[in-house]
mmCIF file of C-alpha atoms in Angstrom:
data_model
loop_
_atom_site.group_PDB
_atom_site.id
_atom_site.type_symbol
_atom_site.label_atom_id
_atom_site.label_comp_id
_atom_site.label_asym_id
_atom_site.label_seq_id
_atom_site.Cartn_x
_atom_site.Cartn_y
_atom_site.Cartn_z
ATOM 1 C CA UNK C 674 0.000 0.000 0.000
ATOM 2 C CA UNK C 675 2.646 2.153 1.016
ATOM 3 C CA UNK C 676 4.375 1.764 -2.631
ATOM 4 C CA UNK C 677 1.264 2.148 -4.425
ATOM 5 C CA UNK C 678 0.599 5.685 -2.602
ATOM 6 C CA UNK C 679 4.475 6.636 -3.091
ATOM 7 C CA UNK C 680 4.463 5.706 -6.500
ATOM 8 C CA UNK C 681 0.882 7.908 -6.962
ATOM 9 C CA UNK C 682 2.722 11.069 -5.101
ATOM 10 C CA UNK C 683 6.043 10.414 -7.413
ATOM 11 C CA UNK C 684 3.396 10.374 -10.671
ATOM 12 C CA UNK C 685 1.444 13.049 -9.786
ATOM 13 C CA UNK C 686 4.378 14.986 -9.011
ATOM 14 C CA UNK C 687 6.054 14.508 -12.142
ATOM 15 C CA UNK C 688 2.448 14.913 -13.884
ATOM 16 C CA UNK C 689 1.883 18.614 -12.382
ATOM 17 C CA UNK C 690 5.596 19.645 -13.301
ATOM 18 C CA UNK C 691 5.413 18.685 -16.909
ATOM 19 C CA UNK C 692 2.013 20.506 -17.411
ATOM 20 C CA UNK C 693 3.488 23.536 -15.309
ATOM 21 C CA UNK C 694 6.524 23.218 -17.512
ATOM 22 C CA UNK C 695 3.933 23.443 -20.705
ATOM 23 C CA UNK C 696 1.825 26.443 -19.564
ATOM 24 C CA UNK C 697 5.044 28.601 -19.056
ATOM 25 C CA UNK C 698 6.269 26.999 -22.703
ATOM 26 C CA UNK C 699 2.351 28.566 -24.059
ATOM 27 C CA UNK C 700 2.517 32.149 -22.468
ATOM 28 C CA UNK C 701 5.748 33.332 -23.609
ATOM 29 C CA UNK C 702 6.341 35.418 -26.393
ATOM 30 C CA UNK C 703 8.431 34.985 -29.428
ATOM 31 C CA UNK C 704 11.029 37.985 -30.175
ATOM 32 C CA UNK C 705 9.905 38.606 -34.003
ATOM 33 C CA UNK C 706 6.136 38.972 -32.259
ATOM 34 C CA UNK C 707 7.240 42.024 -30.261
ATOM 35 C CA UNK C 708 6.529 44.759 -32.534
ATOM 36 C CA UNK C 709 8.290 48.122 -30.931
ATOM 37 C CA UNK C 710 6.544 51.562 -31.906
ATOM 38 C CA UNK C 711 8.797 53.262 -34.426
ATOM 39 C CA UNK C 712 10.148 56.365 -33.144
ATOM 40 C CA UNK C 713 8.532 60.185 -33.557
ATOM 41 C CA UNK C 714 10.736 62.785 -33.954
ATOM 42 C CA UNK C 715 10.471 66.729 -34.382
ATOM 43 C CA UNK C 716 12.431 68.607 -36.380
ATOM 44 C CA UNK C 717 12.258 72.070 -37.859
ATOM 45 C CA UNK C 718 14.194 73.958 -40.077
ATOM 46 C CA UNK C 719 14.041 77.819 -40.827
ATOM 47 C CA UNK C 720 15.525 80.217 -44.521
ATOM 48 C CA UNK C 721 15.901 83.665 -44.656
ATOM 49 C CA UNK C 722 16.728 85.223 -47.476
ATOM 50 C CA UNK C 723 16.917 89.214 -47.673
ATOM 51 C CA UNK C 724 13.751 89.714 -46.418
ATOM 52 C CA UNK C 725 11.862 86.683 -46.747
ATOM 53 C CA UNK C 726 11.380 83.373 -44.578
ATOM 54 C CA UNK C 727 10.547 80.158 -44.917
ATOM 55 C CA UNK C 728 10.103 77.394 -42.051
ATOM 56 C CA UNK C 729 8.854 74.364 -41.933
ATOM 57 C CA UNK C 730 8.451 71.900 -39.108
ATOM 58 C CA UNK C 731 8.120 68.525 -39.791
ATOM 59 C CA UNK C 732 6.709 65.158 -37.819
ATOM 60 C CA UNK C 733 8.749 62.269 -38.535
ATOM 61 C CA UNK C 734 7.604 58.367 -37.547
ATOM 62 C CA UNK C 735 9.834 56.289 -39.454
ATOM 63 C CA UNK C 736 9.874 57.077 -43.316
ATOM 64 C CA UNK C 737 6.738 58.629 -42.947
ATOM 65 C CA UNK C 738 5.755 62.893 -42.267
ATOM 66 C CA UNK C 739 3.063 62.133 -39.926
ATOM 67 C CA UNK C 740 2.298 65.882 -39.911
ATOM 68 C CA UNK C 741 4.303 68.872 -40.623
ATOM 69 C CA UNK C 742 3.944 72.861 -41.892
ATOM 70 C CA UNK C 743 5.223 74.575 -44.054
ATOM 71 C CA UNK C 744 5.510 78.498 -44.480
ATOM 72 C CA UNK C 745 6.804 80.948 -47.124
ATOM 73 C CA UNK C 746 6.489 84.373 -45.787
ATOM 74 C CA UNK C 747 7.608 86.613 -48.754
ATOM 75 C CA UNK C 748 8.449 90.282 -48.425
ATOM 76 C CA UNK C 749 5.440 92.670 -49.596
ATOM 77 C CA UNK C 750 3.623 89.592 -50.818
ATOM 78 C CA UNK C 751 0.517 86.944 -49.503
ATOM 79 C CA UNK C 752 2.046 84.200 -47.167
ATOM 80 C CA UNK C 753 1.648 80.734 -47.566
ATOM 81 C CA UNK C 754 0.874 78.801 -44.781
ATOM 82 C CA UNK C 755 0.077 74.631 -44.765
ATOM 83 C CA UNK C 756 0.379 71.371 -43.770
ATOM 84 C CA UNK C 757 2.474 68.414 -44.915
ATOM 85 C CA UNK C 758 2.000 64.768 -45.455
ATOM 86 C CA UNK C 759 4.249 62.759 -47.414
ATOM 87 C CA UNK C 760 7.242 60.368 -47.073
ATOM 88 C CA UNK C 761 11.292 59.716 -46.670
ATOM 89 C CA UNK C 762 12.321 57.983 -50.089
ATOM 90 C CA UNK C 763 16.153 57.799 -49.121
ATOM 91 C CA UNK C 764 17.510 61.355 -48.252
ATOM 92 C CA UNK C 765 14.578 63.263 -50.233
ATOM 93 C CA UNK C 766 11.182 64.364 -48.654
ATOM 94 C CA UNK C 767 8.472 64.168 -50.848
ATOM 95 C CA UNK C 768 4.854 66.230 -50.078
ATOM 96 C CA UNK C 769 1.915 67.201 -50.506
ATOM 97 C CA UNK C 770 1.561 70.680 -49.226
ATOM 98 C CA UNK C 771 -1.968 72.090 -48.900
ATOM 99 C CA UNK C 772 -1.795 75.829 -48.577
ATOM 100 C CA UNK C 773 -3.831 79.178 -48.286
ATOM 101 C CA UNK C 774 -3.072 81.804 -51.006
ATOM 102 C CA UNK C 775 -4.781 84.954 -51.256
ATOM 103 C CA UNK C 776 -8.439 83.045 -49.694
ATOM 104 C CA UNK C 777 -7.350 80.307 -51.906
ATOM 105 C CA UNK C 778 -6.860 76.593 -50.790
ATOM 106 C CA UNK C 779 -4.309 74.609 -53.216
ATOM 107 C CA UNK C 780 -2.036 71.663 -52.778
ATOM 108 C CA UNK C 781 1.088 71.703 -54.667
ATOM 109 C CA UNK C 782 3.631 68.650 -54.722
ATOM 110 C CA UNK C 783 7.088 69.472 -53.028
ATOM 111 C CA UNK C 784 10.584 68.035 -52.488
ATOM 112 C CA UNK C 785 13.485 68.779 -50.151
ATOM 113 C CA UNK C 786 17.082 67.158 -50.266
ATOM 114 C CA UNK C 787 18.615 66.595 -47.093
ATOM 115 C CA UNK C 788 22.046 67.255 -46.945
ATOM 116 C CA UNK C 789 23.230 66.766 -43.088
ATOM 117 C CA UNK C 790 21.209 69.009 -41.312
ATOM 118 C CA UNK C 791 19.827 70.932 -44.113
ATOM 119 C CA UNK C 792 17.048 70.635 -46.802
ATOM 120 C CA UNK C 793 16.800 72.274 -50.167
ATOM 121 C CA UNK C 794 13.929 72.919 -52.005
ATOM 122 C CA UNK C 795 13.520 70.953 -55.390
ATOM 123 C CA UNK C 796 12.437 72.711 -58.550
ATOM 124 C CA UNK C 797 11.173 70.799 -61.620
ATOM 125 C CA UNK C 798 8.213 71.089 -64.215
ATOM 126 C CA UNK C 799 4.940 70.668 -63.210
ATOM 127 C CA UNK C 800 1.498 69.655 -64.407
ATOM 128 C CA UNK C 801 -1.877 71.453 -63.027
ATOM 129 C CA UNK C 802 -4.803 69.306 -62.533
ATOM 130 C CA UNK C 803 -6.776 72.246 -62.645
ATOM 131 C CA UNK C 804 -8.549 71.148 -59.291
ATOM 132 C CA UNK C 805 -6.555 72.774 -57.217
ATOM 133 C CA UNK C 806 -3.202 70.443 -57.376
ATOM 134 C CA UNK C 807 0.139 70.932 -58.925
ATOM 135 C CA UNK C 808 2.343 68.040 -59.385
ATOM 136 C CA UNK C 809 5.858 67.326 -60.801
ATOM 137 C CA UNK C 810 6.078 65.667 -63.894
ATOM 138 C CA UNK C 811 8.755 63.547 -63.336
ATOM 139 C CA UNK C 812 10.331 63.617 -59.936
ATOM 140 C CA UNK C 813 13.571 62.107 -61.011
ATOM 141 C CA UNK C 814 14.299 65.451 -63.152
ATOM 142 C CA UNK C 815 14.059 67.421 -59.930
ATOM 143 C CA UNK C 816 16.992 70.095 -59.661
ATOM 144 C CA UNK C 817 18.283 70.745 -56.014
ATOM 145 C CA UNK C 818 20.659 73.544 -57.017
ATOM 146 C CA UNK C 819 20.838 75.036 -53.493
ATOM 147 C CA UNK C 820 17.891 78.635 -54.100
ATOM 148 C CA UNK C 821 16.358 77.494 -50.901
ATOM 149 C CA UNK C 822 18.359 75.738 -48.319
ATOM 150 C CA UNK C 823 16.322 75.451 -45.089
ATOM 151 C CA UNK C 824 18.990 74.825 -42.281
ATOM 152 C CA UNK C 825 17.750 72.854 -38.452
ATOM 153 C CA UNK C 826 16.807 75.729 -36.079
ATOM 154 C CA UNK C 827 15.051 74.591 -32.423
ATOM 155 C CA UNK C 828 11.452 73.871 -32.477
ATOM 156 C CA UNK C 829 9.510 76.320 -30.735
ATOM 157 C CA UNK C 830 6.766 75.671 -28.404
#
């Protein structure tokens, strides 16, 4: 009797450590399932040139301008003043900017080189949808010959 009740402790015992053993194998989680949040960072950058400015503050999460704005203040002229969405391809920014002119809304396609802690301001030919949104033609004929070079400046609150 006394090896029948032994042998029953030693069975369960070894019973409730291999199905402890399994739940613990279950709950944990596989490295390539952790998925961390990419990181957001701020980042503006400021031109003036004789009497004009332009700034622009952008909202980076990975590749991707989460939000930004973008403002051309020109001497004796309208500002513009909008917002930017677009994307990282490499080290050049491409974006739609949506903009009031003169009581006008518009969106107009931009692109800005980064070179170290700079940006400058791509020029090419465009095509008019005539609904209100300007695009380039063909990005990959984009000049960056250095009109507009936005350098970093501190983000203020």
């Amino acid at each position: 009797m006394k090896k029948v009740i032994l042998l029953g402790v030693v069975f369960m015992t070894v019973f409730v450590s291999c199905k402890k053993e399994k739940e613990t194998e279950e709950t944990t989680i596989a490295p390539e399932e952790i998925v961390a949040d990419e990181t957001v960072s701020e980042e503006c950058f400021s031109a003036i040139i004789k009497k004009d400015t332009i700034s622009m503050y952008l909202n980076v999460k990975g590749n991707q301008i989460a939000s930004g704005k973008l403002s051309y203040k020109f001497f004796e002229k309208d500002k513009n003043e909008g917002t930017l969405v677009g994307e990282i391809k490499g080290d050049t920014l491409f974006a739609e900017y949506t903009f009031m002119s003169e009581g006008v809304s518009s969106i107009r396609e931009v692109a800005f080189l980064k070179k170290g802690n700079t940006y400058v301001e791509g020029y090419g030919d465009v095509v008019d949808d005539n609904k209100g949104k300007v695009t380039f033609k063909d990005t990959k004929q984009l000049k960056f010959e250095g009109n507009i070079v936005l350098s970093k400046v501190d983000c203020k609150m």
